[in-house]
Amino acid sequence: MPDRTFGGLDPEQFRQYGKQVIDWIADYLANAERYPVLSPVKPGEVRRQLPAEPPSAPEAMDAILSDFDRVMMPGITHWNHPGFFAYFAISGSAPGILGELLSAALNVNGMLWRTSPAATECEEVVMDWLRQMLGLPPEFEGVITDTASVSTLIAVAAAREALNRRVREDGLAGRSDLPRLRMYCSEQAHSSVEKAGVVLGLGQAGVCKIPVDAEFRMRPDLLAAAIDEDRRAGWLPFCVVATVGTTSTTSIDPAPAIADICSRERLWLHVDGAYGGIAAIVPEMRQVLDGCERADSIVVNPHKWLFTPIDCSAFYTRHVDTLKRAFSLVPEYLRTAEGDVGVVKNYMDYGVQLGRRFRALKLWFVIRSYGVEGLVSHIREHCRLAREFAVWVDDDPAFERLAPVPFSTVCFRYRPDGIGDESELERLNADLIDAVNATGEAFLSHTQLSGKYTIRLAIGHIGTQEKHVARAWQLLRDLSANLRESMPAF
Ligand SMILES: Cc1ncc(COP(=O)(O)O)c(C=O)c1O
């Protein structure tokens, strides 16, 4: 008898619980606002409610679902809440969730074309759709990875391979024939860039951070000077990472000038557009990727700002052969006739991992369900709301804006008259964030800019409307006034 129970659930039970779970999701998505956006649990509170040892006997699905509600839900920070403004707000979106569900059901491993031709071919097509949406030239070929961190890691690995210095074969350590490698990014670049350097054996010393201008953009003159100085000191420069939409302020590095330097110096240019690059699908924002068509590789994250459930990162390069040279290693058991003759793509050759989920399916659902116009209108609206919020900040003398707003993120701080001391301002603004977050209606996070403690408001959830942004502003004004009044010196 074939096992039709799939872990204790027969098809009828699966249907029943499946419907129950879908109903739960539909209610949750419709009412996510009912929950406090930032989970109020204390460290250890969830763990204490979970048995330390696994159950030896099967447990009923009713009990599991009830514990999900009772134990897990209080420990959830609600990224689906329209008042989520911390880090970069994201949305799974209903079509994306359906795609994710089907992908889990199929449970294919798309390592080879033959291990699910649809997974490979859908990925090829969807990545090309997204390339067209971004306005990138057709030479760019795409592969989906889990995160921008991994996309940048494989970009830097490909850049290292492009040196043709036998790093793949001989490694880096103890080589008298190979100078130390150096890569460059701005001091505002995401930590994943430095992490790529750490993982790939360059060490943190191999990652040179270039200062930024007053608007937090990489200074190309200082990049050129650093490369020059490094060459004279015996380093081997090989890669520059420019960012479109830096994590703290969403600043845009000047890609055209950086691309000029890279072509003159023969360096690989990788663009980290994890968040901001997506905005290039909006026709009037296309210029955010100006110069990036000359890059060697680029990453944008559909799971950040294209309403696709985490995880889904879109990596493009115009040098797929170099990427494959860095990563392809085919043991006999994975050889296939169609792979040997090169008529298909085997995505296991394009990165670190062998096994890979069918992530393209959810992106296919999202792009088809919204249509490009639908996606564009949401991103455009997020940017409009951010500009509006920035005007409110600018118009209030007790607040100060700390960076331009090229996308949907605003950096600012509370700076009432009579407080000039940076540490006092830091405490005041940190308390303000805590006070806003404690309301459960909005969730904000912070950064440091030029030594100033900075509040960030990042708009990115599909359900966020003007009223949610206005409510966050009202909370900021009311709670800052309360804090000011309760200060001892006042
Ligand atoms: C500019 C930028 N690059 C990379 C990342 C890392 O993204 P991921 O979580 O997909 O690795 C982030 C995260 O916010 C980011 O802002």
Short mmCIF file of C-alpha atoms and ligand atoms in Angstrom, two decimals:
data_model
loop_
_atom_site.label_atom_id
_atom_site.label_comp_id
_atom_site.label_asym_id
_atom_site.label_seq_id
_atom_site.Cartn_x
_atom_site.Cartn_y
_atom_site.Cartn_z
CA MET A 1 0.00 0.00 0.00
CA PRO A 2 1.42 3.40 -0.89
CA ASP A 3 1.65 5.81 2.02
CA ARG A 4 -1.10 8.33 1.35
CA THR A 5 -0.87 9.91 4.74
CA PHE A 6 1.98 12.39 4.24
CA GLY A 7 3.06 12.42 7.87
CA GLY A 8 -0.18 11.42 9.51
CA LEU A 9 -2.56 13.51 7.43
CA ASP A 10 -4.63 11.64 4.89
CA PRO A 11 -5.73 13.60 1.82
CA GLU A 12 -9.07 14.54 3.38
CA GLN A 13 -7.45 15.73 6.60
CA PHE A 14 -4.87 17.63 4.58
CA ARG A 15 -7.66 19.35 2.67
CA GLN A 16 -9.46 20.22 5.91
CA TYR A 17 -6.41 21.65 7.68
CA GLY A 18 -5.23 23.28 4.48
CA LYS A 19 -8.50 25.18 4.22
CA GLN A 20 -8.26 26.09 7.89
CA VAL A 21 -4.75 27.44 7.39
CA ILE A 22 -5.70 29.41 4.27
CA ASP A 23 -8.67 30.88 6.17
CA TRP A 24 -6.32 31.81 8.98
CA ILE A 25 -3.91 33.49 6.53
CA ALA A 26 -6.73 35.40 4.82
CA ASP A 27 -7.97 36.72 8.19
CA TYR A 28 -4.44 37.51 9.31
CA LEU A 29 -3.56 39.47 6.19
CA ALA A 30 -6.83 41.39 6.38
CA ASN A 31 -6.31 42.23 10.05
CA ALA A 32 -2.56 42.35 10.63
CA GLU A 33 -3.09 45.85 12.01
CA ARG A 34 -4.78 44.33 15.06
CA TYR A 35 -1.46 43.00 16.34
CA PRO A 36 1.29 45.08 17.94
CA VAL A 37 3.78 45.55 15.14
CA LEU A 38 6.83 44.90 17.33
CA SER A 39 6.52 41.71 19.34
CA PRO A 40 6.23 42.55 23.05
CA VAL A 41 7.73 39.25 24.31
CA LYS A 42 10.79 39.23 26.53
CA PRO A 43 13.91 37.18 25.66
CA GLY A 44 13.31 33.49 26.41
CA GLU A 45 9.54 33.85 26.71
CA VAL A 46 8.75 31.80 23.60
CA ARG A 47 11.41 29.18 24.29
CA ARG A 48 10.14 28.61 27.83
CA GLN A 49 6.76 27.59 26.44
CA LEU A 50 8.25 24.98 24.16
CA PRO A 51 9.19 21.51 25.42
CA ALA A 52 12.96 21.07 25.55
CA GLU A 53 12.63 17.59 24.07
CA PRO A 54 10.90 16.52 20.88
CA PRO A 55 7.59 14.67 21.15
CA SER A 56 8.10 10.94 20.82
CA ALA A 57 4.50 10.22 19.79
CA PRO A 58 2.58 11.92 16.97
CA GLU A 59 0.68 15.02 18.00
CA ALA A 60 -2.67 16.12 16.66
CA MET A 61 -2.69 18.91 14.07
CA ASP A 62 -5.37 20.71 16.11
CA ALA A 63 -2.93 20.89 19.02
CA ILE A 64 -0.10 22.11 16.78
CA LEU A 65 -2.27 24.84 15.24
CA SER A 66 -3.56 25.92 18.60
CA ASP A 67 0.00 26.19 19.96
CA PHE A 68 0.97 28.17 16.88
CA ASP A 69 -1.62 30.75 17.88
CA ARG A 70 -0.88 30.60 21.59
CA VAL A 71 2.94 30.41 21.61
CA MET A 72 4.24 31.66 18.27
CA MET A 73 1.94 34.52 17.46
CA PRO A 74 2.82 36.66 20.50
CA GLY A 75 6.47 36.25 19.51
CA ILE A 76 5.93 37.50 15.97
CA THR A 77 7.02 40.97 14.89
CA HIS A 78 4.50 41.81 12.23
CA TRP A 79 6.24 42.66 8.99
CA ASN A 80 2.72 42.53 7.52
CA HIS A 81 1.59 45.44 9.70
CA PRO A 82 1.15 48.62 7.65
CA GLY A 83 2.88 50.51 10.48
CA PHE A 84 6.10 48.56 9.94
CA PHE A 85 8.64 51.27 9.07
CA ALA A 86 11.85 49.74 10.47
CA TYR A 87 14.91 48.55 8.48
CA PHE A 88 13.43 48.11 5.00
CA ALA A 89 9.74 47.23 5.22
CA ILE A 90 8.79 44.26 3.01
CA SER A 91 5.59 42.49 1.90
CA GLY A 92 4.91 38.88 1.08
CA SER A 93 1.69 39.79 -0.87
CA ALA A 94 -1.15 37.33 -1.43
CA PRO A 95 -0.06 36.13 -4.91
CA GLY A 96 3.47 35.60 -3.63
CA ILE A 97 2.18 33.53 -0.72
CA LEU A 98 0.22 31.31 -3.11
CA GLY A 99 3.31 30.80 -5.25
CA GLU A 100 5.34 29.97 -2.13
CA LEU A 101 2.71 27.48 -1.02
CA LEU A 102 2.75 25.65 -4.34
CA SER A 103 6.51 25.66 -4.37
CA ALA A 104 6.49 24.02 -0.92
CA ALA A 105 3.95 21.49 -2.15
CA LEU A 106 5.97 20.55 -5.22
CA ASN A 107 9.14 20.53 -3.13
CA VAL A 108 11.34 20.26 -6.19
CA ASN A 109 15.06 20.68 -5.98
CA GLY A 110 16.01 22.68 -9.05
CA MET A 111 19.72 21.91 -8.95
CA LEU A 112 19.70 20.51 -12.49
CA TRP A 113 17.45 21.27 -15.44
CA ARG A 114 16.18 17.68 -15.40
CA THR A 115 15.37 17.74 -11.69
CA SER A 116 12.50 20.04 -12.73
CA PRO A 117 12.70 21.64 -16.13
CA ALA A 118 9.91 24.09 -15.21
CA ALA A 119 11.88 25.40 -12.23
CA THR A 120 14.88 26.22 -14.42
CA GLU A 121 12.97 27.57 -17.40
CA CYS A 122 10.57 29.63 -15.30
CA GLU A 123 13.58 31.15 -13.53
CA GLU A 124 15.19 32.01 -16.87
CA VAL A 125 12.04 33.68 -18.14
CA VAL A 126 11.09 35.51 -14.95
CA MET A 127 14.61 36.81 -14.47
CA ASP A 128 14.55 38.10 -18.02
CA TRP A 129 11.17 39.78 -17.39
CA LEU A 130 12.64 41.51 -14.36
CA ARG A 131 15.73 42.51 -16.34
CA GLN A 132 13.51 44.18 -18.92
CA MET A 133 11.49 45.88 -16.18
CA LEU A 134 14.72 47.28 -14.72
CA GLY A 135 15.89 48.50 -18.15
CA LEU A 136 19.10 46.45 -18.05
CA PRO A 137 20.64 45.34 -21.36
CA PRO A 138 20.02 41.79 -22.64
CA GLU A 139 23.63 40.72 -21.99
CA PHE A 140 22.69 40.42 -18.31
CA GLU A 141 21.74 36.88 -17.37
CA GLY A 142 20.07 36.19 -14.07
CA VAL A 143 20.04 33.65 -11.30
CA ILE A 144 17.91 33.71 -8.15
CA THR A 145 19.68 33.39 -4.82
CA ASP A 146 18.28 33.53 -1.32
CA THR A 147 19.58 36.96 -0.28
CA ALA A 148 21.53 39.97 -1.48
CA SER A 149 24.31 38.89 0.88
CA VAL A 150 24.75 35.70 -1.14
CA SER A 151 24.33 37.53 -4.47
CA THR A 152 27.14 39.88 -3.51
CA LEU A 153 29.25 36.97 -2.30
CA ILE A 154 29.00 35.22 -5.67
CA ALA A 155 29.64 38.51 -7.47
CA VAL A 156 32.90 39.02 -5.59
CA ALA A 157 33.86 35.37 -6.14
CA ALA A 158 33.30 35.86 -9.89
CA ALA A 159 35.33 39.08 -9.78
CA ARG A 160 38.17 37.18 -8.14
CA GLU A 161 37.94 34.45 -10.76
CA ALA A 162 38.01 37.08 -13.52
CA LEU A 163 41.57 37.94 -12.43
CA ASN A 164 42.73 34.63 -13.97
CA ARG A 165 45.23 34.15 -11.17
CA ARG A 166 44.42 30.50 -10.36
CA VAL A 167 42.66 31.32 -7.10
CA ARG A 168 40.15 28.55 -7.72
CA GLU A 169 42.93 26.01 -8.21
CA ASP A 170 45.61 27.17 -5.76
CA GLY A 171 43.76 29.28 -3.21
CA LEU A 172 45.08 32.51 -1.73
CA ALA A 173 47.20 31.47 1.23
CA GLY A 174 50.97 31.36 1.09
CA ARG A 175 51.29 32.50 -2.51
CA SER A 176 54.39 34.47 -3.30
CA ASP A 177 53.16 34.90 -6.89
CA LEU A 178 49.95 36.67 -5.90
CA PRO A 179 49.72 40.11 -4.30
CA ARG A 180 47.02 40.64 -1.64
CA LEU A 181 43.65 41.32 -3.22
CA ARG A 182 41.67 44.44 -2.47
CA MET A 183 38.07 45.44 -3.15
CA TYR A 184 36.36 48.79 -2.62
CA CYS A 185 32.97 49.99 -1.44
CA SER A 186 31.77 53.13 0.29
CA GLU A 187 31.76 53.50 4.04
CA GLN A 188 27.96 53.42 3.74
CA ALA A 189 27.91 50.03 1.95
CA HIS A 190 26.00 47.17 3.56
CA SER A 191 27.89 44.87 5.92
CA SER A 192 27.29 42.00 3.47
CA VAL A 193 29.97 43.50 1.21
CA GLU A 194 32.58 43.30 3.94
CA LYS A 195 31.29 39.85 4.85
CA ALA A 196 31.90 38.70 1.27
CA GLY A 197 35.50 39.84 1.69
CA VAL A 198 35.77 37.90 4.94
CA VAL A 199 34.29 34.71 3.47
CA LEU A 200 36.41 34.88 0.32
CA GLY A 201 39.69 35.08 2.17
CA LEU A 202 40.49 38.75 1.59
CA GLY A 203 40.14 39.55 5.25
CA GLN A 204 38.60 42.77 6.46
CA ALA A 205 41.85 44.47 5.50
CA GLY A 206 41.11 43.50 1.91
CA VAL A 207 37.96 45.62 1.90
CA CYS A 208 38.73 49.30 1.52
CA LYS A 209 35.94 51.67 2.53
CA ILE A 210 35.84 54.89 0.55
CA PRO A 211 34.54 58.05 2.25
CA VAL A 212 31.26 59.60 1.12
CA ASP A 213 30.17 63.13 0.27
CA ALA A 214 27.69 65.23 2.25
CA GLU A 215 24.84 63.22 0.71
CA PHE A 216 26.37 59.86 1.71
CA ARG A 217 27.49 58.91 -1.84
CA MET A 218 30.84 57.32 -2.59
CA ARG A 219 33.47 59.89 -3.61
CA PRO A 220 34.85 58.70 -6.99
CA ASP A 221 37.91 60.96 -6.65
CA LEU A 222 38.81 59.22 -3.39
CA LEU A 223 38.11 55.82 -4.97
CA ALA A 224 40.55 56.57 -7.79
CA ALA A 225 43.13 57.83 -5.30
CA ALA A 226 42.78 54.74 -3.09
CA ILE A 227 43.23 52.38 -6.05
CA ASP A 228 46.29 54.29 -7.16
CA GLU A 229 47.83 54.30 -3.71
CA ASP A 230 47.06 50.60 -3.21
CA ARG A 231 48.71 49.63 -6.48
CA ARG A 232 51.84 51.51 -5.44
CA ALA A 233 51.75 49.74 -2.07
CA GLY A 234 51.62 46.33 -3.74
CA TRP A 235 47.91 45.45 -3.43
CA LEU A 236 46.02 43.92 -6.35
CA PRO A 237 42.73 45.85 -6.73
CA PHE A 238 40.05 43.72 -8.42
CA CYS A 239 36.51 44.80 -7.57
CA VAL A 240 34.35 47.80 -6.68
CA VAL A 241 30.89 47.54 -5.14
CA ALA A 242 28.66 50.56 -5.76
CA THR A 243 25.36 50.84 -3.95
CA VAL A 244 22.06 52.09 -5.30
CA GLY A 245 20.07 52.73 -2.15
CA THR A 246 22.42 52.39 0.81
CA THR A 247 20.99 50.83 3.92
CA SER A 248 21.14 53.83 6.24
CA THR A 249 20.07 56.71 4.00
CA THR A 250 19.27 55.09 0.59
CA SER A 251 21.93 57.27 -1.06
CA ILE A 252 22.96 56.40 -4.61
CA ASP A 253 26.64 56.04 -5.43
CA PRO A 254 27.61 57.80 -8.69
CA ALA A 255 27.70 54.70 -10.88
CA PRO A 256 28.70 56.46 -14.14
CA ALA A 257 31.88 57.90 -12.60
CA ILE A 258 32.61 54.65 -10.76
CA ALA A 259 32.10 52.67 -13.99
CA ASP A 260 34.63 54.96 -15.73
CA ILE A 261 37.19 54.18 -13.03
CA CYS A 262 36.46 50.46 -13.20
CA SER A 263 36.90 50.29 -16.95
CA ARG A 264 40.10 52.35 -16.81
CA GLU A 265 41.52 50.21 -14.00
CA ARG A 266 40.05 46.94 -15.30
CA LEU A 267 38.11 46.23 -12.11
CA TRP A 268 34.88 44.29 -11.78
CA LEU A 269 31.96 46.58 -10.93
CA HIS A 270 29.22 45.04 -8.82
CA VAL A 271 26.11 47.08 -7.99
CA ASP A 272 24.24 46.44 -4.77
CA GLY A 273 20.73 47.60 -5.60
CA ALA A 274 19.12 45.24 -3.09
CA TYR A 275 16.52 47.81 -2.09
CA GLY A 276 16.84 50.85 -4.36
CA GLY A 277 17.53 49.07 -7.64
CA ILE A 278 13.94 47.83 -7.76
CA ALA A 279 12.72 51.44 -8.10
CA ALA A 280 14.15 51.47 -11.65
CA ILE A 281 10.97 49.72 -12.78
CA VAL A 282 9.18 53.06 -12.25
CA PRO A 283 9.68 54.92 -15.57
CA GLU A 284 10.40 58.30 -13.97
CA MET A 285 12.90 56.67 -11.58
CA ARG A 286 14.78 54.69 -14.22
CA GLN A 287 17.78 56.98 -13.77
CA VAL A 288 18.58 55.47 -10.36
CA LEU A 289 20.36 52.74 -12.35
CA ASP A 290 22.16 55.15 -14.69
CA GLY A 291 25.64 53.81 -15.29
CA CYS A 292 24.71 50.39 -13.90
CA GLU A 293 24.19 49.05 -17.42
CA ARG A 294 28.00 49.15 -17.56
CA ALA A 295 28.38 47.04 -14.42
CA ASP A 296 29.67 43.48 -14.49
CA SER A 297 27.02 42.34 -12.05
CA ILE A 298 24.08 43.69 -10.11
CA VAL A 299 21.72 42.49 -7.42
CA VAL A 300 18.16 43.62 -6.68
CA ASN A 301 15.90 41.98 -4.13
CA PRO A 302 12.30 41.15 -5.07
CA HIS A 303 11.88 40.17 -1.41
CA LYS A 304 12.66 43.72 -0.34
CA TRP A 305 10.52 45.92 -2.54
CA LEU A 306 8.78 43.76 -5.11
CA PHE A 307 6.16 42.19 -2.85
CA THR A 308 7.65 38.69 -3.08
CA PRO A 309 7.92 36.58 0.10
CA ILE A 310 11.38 36.38 1.61
CA ASP A 311 13.65 34.92 0.33
CA CYS A 312 14.20 35.97 -3.27
CA SER A 313 17.22 37.87 -4.54
CA ALA A 314 17.82 38.54 -8.25
CA PHE A 315 21.46 38.43 -9.30
CA TYR A 316 22.53 39.43 -12.81
CA THR A 317 25.86 39.27 -14.53
CA ARG A 318 27.07 39.81 -18.06
CA HIS A 319 29.83 37.22 -17.43
CA VAL A 320 27.99 33.99 -16.74
CA ASP A 321 30.96 31.98 -17.96
CA THR A 322 33.16 33.59 -15.32
CA LEU A 323 30.55 32.93 -12.64
CA LYS A 324 30.41 29.29 -13.69
CA ARG A 325 34.19 29.08 -13.75
CA ALA A 326 34.13 30.21 -10.13
CA PHE A 327 31.45 27.77 -9.01
CA SER A 328 30.86 24.86 -11.35
CA LEU A 329 32.07 21.56 -9.96
CA VAL A 330 30.17 18.57 -11.30
CA PRO A 331 30.54 15.20 -9.62
CA GLU A 332 29.75 12.18 -11.76
CA TYR A 333 26.36 11.57 -10.18
CA LEU A 334 25.17 15.02 -11.28
CA ARG A 335 26.33 14.75 -14.89
CA THR A 336 23.57 14.74 -17.48
CA ALA A 337 23.59 14.39 -21.25
CA GLU A 338 21.81 17.70 -21.80
CA GLY A 339 24.14 19.45 -19.34
CA ASP A 340 27.25 18.01 -21.00
CA VAL A 341 26.27 19.40 -24.38
CA GLY A 342 25.23 22.72 -22.87
CA VAL A 343 21.69 22.90 -24.23
CA VAL A 344 20.25 23.65 -20.78
CA LYS A 345 21.15 25.59 -17.68
CA ASN A 346 21.94 23.70 -14.54
CA TYR A 347 21.60 26.37 -11.88
CA MET A 348 23.76 24.43 -9.42
CA ASP A 349 26.68 25.77 -11.53
CA TYR A 350 25.83 29.39 -10.69
CA GLY A 351 26.59 29.62 -7.00
CA VAL A 352 27.50 27.95 -3.73
CA GLN A 353 24.47 25.80 -3.09
CA LEU A 354 23.58 22.57 -4.81
CA GLY A 355 19.96 22.15 -3.76
CA ARG A 356 17.70 25.04 -4.62
CA ARG A 357 14.05 25.89 -4.06
CA PHE A 358 11.67 26.84 -6.86
CA ARG A 359 11.78 30.54 -5.89
CA ALA A 360 10.96 31.76 -9.39
CA LEU A 361 7.41 30.46 -9.01
CA LYS A 362 6.40 33.07 -6.42
CA LEU A 363 8.01 35.85 -8.44
CA TRP A 364 6.10 34.63 -11.51
CA PHE A 365 2.87 34.76 -9.50
CA VAL A 366 3.66 38.27 -8.25
CA ILE A 367 4.61 39.79 -11.60
CA ARG A 368 1.62 38.24 -13.37
CA SER A 369 -0.85 39.05 -10.67
CA TYR A 370 0.08 42.71 -10.25
CA GLY A 371 1.29 43.33 -13.77
CA VAL A 372 4.21 45.70 -14.18
CA GLU A 373 1.85 48.68 -13.87
CA GLY A 374 0.50 47.47 -10.56
CA LEU A 375 3.98 47.01 -9.13
CA VAL A 376 5.07 50.41 -10.43
CA SER A 377 2.10 52.16 -8.86
CA HIS A 378 2.84 50.73 -5.39
CA ILE A 379 6.50 51.76 -5.50
CA ARG A 380 5.60 55.19 -6.81
CA GLU A 381 3.10 55.63 -3.98
CA HIS A 382 5.64 54.57 -1.33
CA CYS A 383 8.03 57.22 -2.64
CA ARG A 384 5.27 59.85 -2.65
CA LEU A 385 4.39 59.05 0.97
CA ALA A 386 8.05 59.33 1.98
CA ARG A 387 8.37 62.73 0.29
CA GLU A 388 5.26 63.87 2.12
CA PHE A 389 6.63 62.68 5.46
CA ALA A 390 9.88 64.51 4.70
CA VAL A 391 7.91 67.74 4.20
CA TRP A 392 6.24 67.30 7.60
CA VAL A 393 9.66 66.84 9.19
CA ASP A 394 11.07 69.86 7.36
CA ASP A 395 8.16 72.03 8.41
CA ASP A 396 8.49 71.22 12.11
CA PRO A 397 11.23 73.23 13.83
CA ALA A 398 11.57 70.59 16.57
CA PHE A 399 12.65 67.98 14.01
CA GLU A 400 15.60 67.84 11.66
CA ARG A 401 15.98 65.85 8.45
CA LEU A 402 19.40 64.26 8.11
CA ALA A 403 19.55 62.98 4.52
CA PRO A 404 17.95 63.42 1.10
CA VAL A 405 15.01 61.15 0.23
CA PRO A 406 15.65 59.54 -3.17
CA PHE A 407 13.32 56.58 -2.49
CA SER A 408 10.87 55.74 0.31
CA THR A 409 13.03 56.11 3.41
CA VAL A 410 13.36 59.22 5.57
CA CYS A 411 16.21 59.88 8.03
CA PHE A 412 15.56 62.46 10.72
CA ARG A 413 15.77 63.21 14.42
CA TYR A 414 14.02 65.09 17.14
CA ARG A 415 16.04 68.18 17.98
CA PRO A 416 14.17 70.54 20.23
CA ASP A 417 15.52 73.95 21.09
CA GLY A 418 17.93 74.01 23.97
CA ILE A 419 19.50 70.58 23.47
CA GLY A 420 22.76 70.62 21.55
CA ASP A 421 24.65 67.86 23.28
CA GLU A 422 24.95 64.80 20.99
CA SER A 423 24.74 62.20 23.74
CA GLU A 424 21.64 63.85 25.17
CA LEU A 425 20.08 63.97 21.70
CA GLU A 426 20.93 60.32 21.22
CA ARG A 427 19.22 59.35 24.47
CA LEU A 428 16.20 61.46 23.65
CA ASN A 429 15.80 60.00 20.16
CA ALA A 430 16.40 56.43 21.34
CA ASP A 431 13.72 56.97 23.99
CA LEU A 432 11.44 58.39 21.33
CA ILE A 433 11.84 55.30 19.14
CA ASP A 434 11.16 53.07 22.16
CA ALA A 435 8.07 55.08 23.02
CA VAL A 436 6.69 54.87 19.47
CA ASN A 437 7.47 51.17 19.21
CA ALA A 438 5.82 50.49 22.58
CA THR A 439 2.49 51.74 21.22
CA GLY A 440 2.35 48.73 18.89
CA GLU A 441 1.07 50.99 16.13
CA ALA A 442 4.37 51.66 14.37
CA PHE A 443 7.87 50.22 14.35
CA LEU A 444 10.89 52.43 13.64
CA SER A 445 14.60 51.69 13.68
CA HIS A 446 17.73 53.83 13.81
CA THR A 447 21.15 54.43 12.35
CA GLN A 448 24.12 56.74 12.98
CA LEU A 449 24.94 59.45 10.43
CA SER A 450 28.07 61.57 10.88
CA GLY A 451 27.95 60.85 14.60
CA LYS A 452 24.26 61.72 14.86
CA TYR A 453 21.77 59.21 16.20
CA THR A 454 19.18 59.05 13.42
CA ILE A 455 15.62 57.73 13.22
CA ARG A 456 14.68 55.95 10.00
CA LEU A 457 11.17 55.64 8.61
CA ALA A 458 11.15 53.19 5.70
CA ILE A 459 7.94 52.72 3.72
CA GLY A 460 7.69 49.43 1.84
CA HIS A 461 4.67 47.45 2.91
CA ILE A 462 1.98 46.99 0.32
CA GLY A 463 -0.76 47.87 2.83
CA THR A 464 0.80 51.09 4.05
CA GLN A 465 -1.40 54.08 3.29
CA GLU A 466 -1.16 57.76 4.00
CA LYS A 467 -3.12 57.35 7.24
CA HIS A 468 -0.47 54.97 8.63
CA VAL A 469 2.35 57.36 7.82
CA ALA A 470 0.36 60.25 9.29
CA ARG A 471 -0.26 58.22 12.45
CA ALA A 472 3.46 57.54 12.83
CA TRP A 473 4.13 61.27 12.51
CA GLN A 474 1.45 62.08 15.07
CA LEU A 475 2.96 59.55 17.50
CA LEU A 476 6.42 61.04 16.96
CA ARG A 477 5.18 64.55 17.68
CA ASP A 478 3.03 63.66 20.70
CA LEU A 479 5.52 61.33 22.31
CA SER A 480 8.49 63.64 21.70
CA ALA A 481 6.60 66.45 23.41
CA ASN A 482 5.89 64.15 26.39
CA LEU A 483 9.54 63.15 26.62
CA ARG A 484 10.71 66.75 26.45
CA GLU A 485 8.36 67.73 29.26
CA SER A 486 9.58 64.92 31.47
CA MET A 487 13.25 65.85 31.05
CA PRO A 488 14.73 67.04 34.39
CA ALA A 489 16.33 70.17 32.92
CA PHE A 490 13.09 71.35 31.36
C1 LIG B 1 21.82 47.82 0.44
C2 LIG B 1 21.66 46.46 1.03
N1 LIG B 1 22.40 45.45 0.54
C3 LIG B 1 22.30 44.21 1.05
C4 LIG B 1 21.43 43.91 2.08
C5 LIG B 1 21.34 42.52 2.60
O1 LIG B 1 20.17 41.93 2.14
P1 LIG B 1 19.83 40.41 2.39
O2 LIG B 1 19.09 40.36 3.68
O3 LIG B 1 18.98 40.03 1.23
O4 LIG B 1 21.10 39.65 2.45
C6 LIG B 1 20.65 44.94 2.63
C7 LIG B 1 19.74 44.67 3.73
O5 LIG B 1 18.96 45.49 4.14
C8 LIG B 1 20.78 46.24 2.09
O6 LIG B 1 20.09 47.27 2.58
#
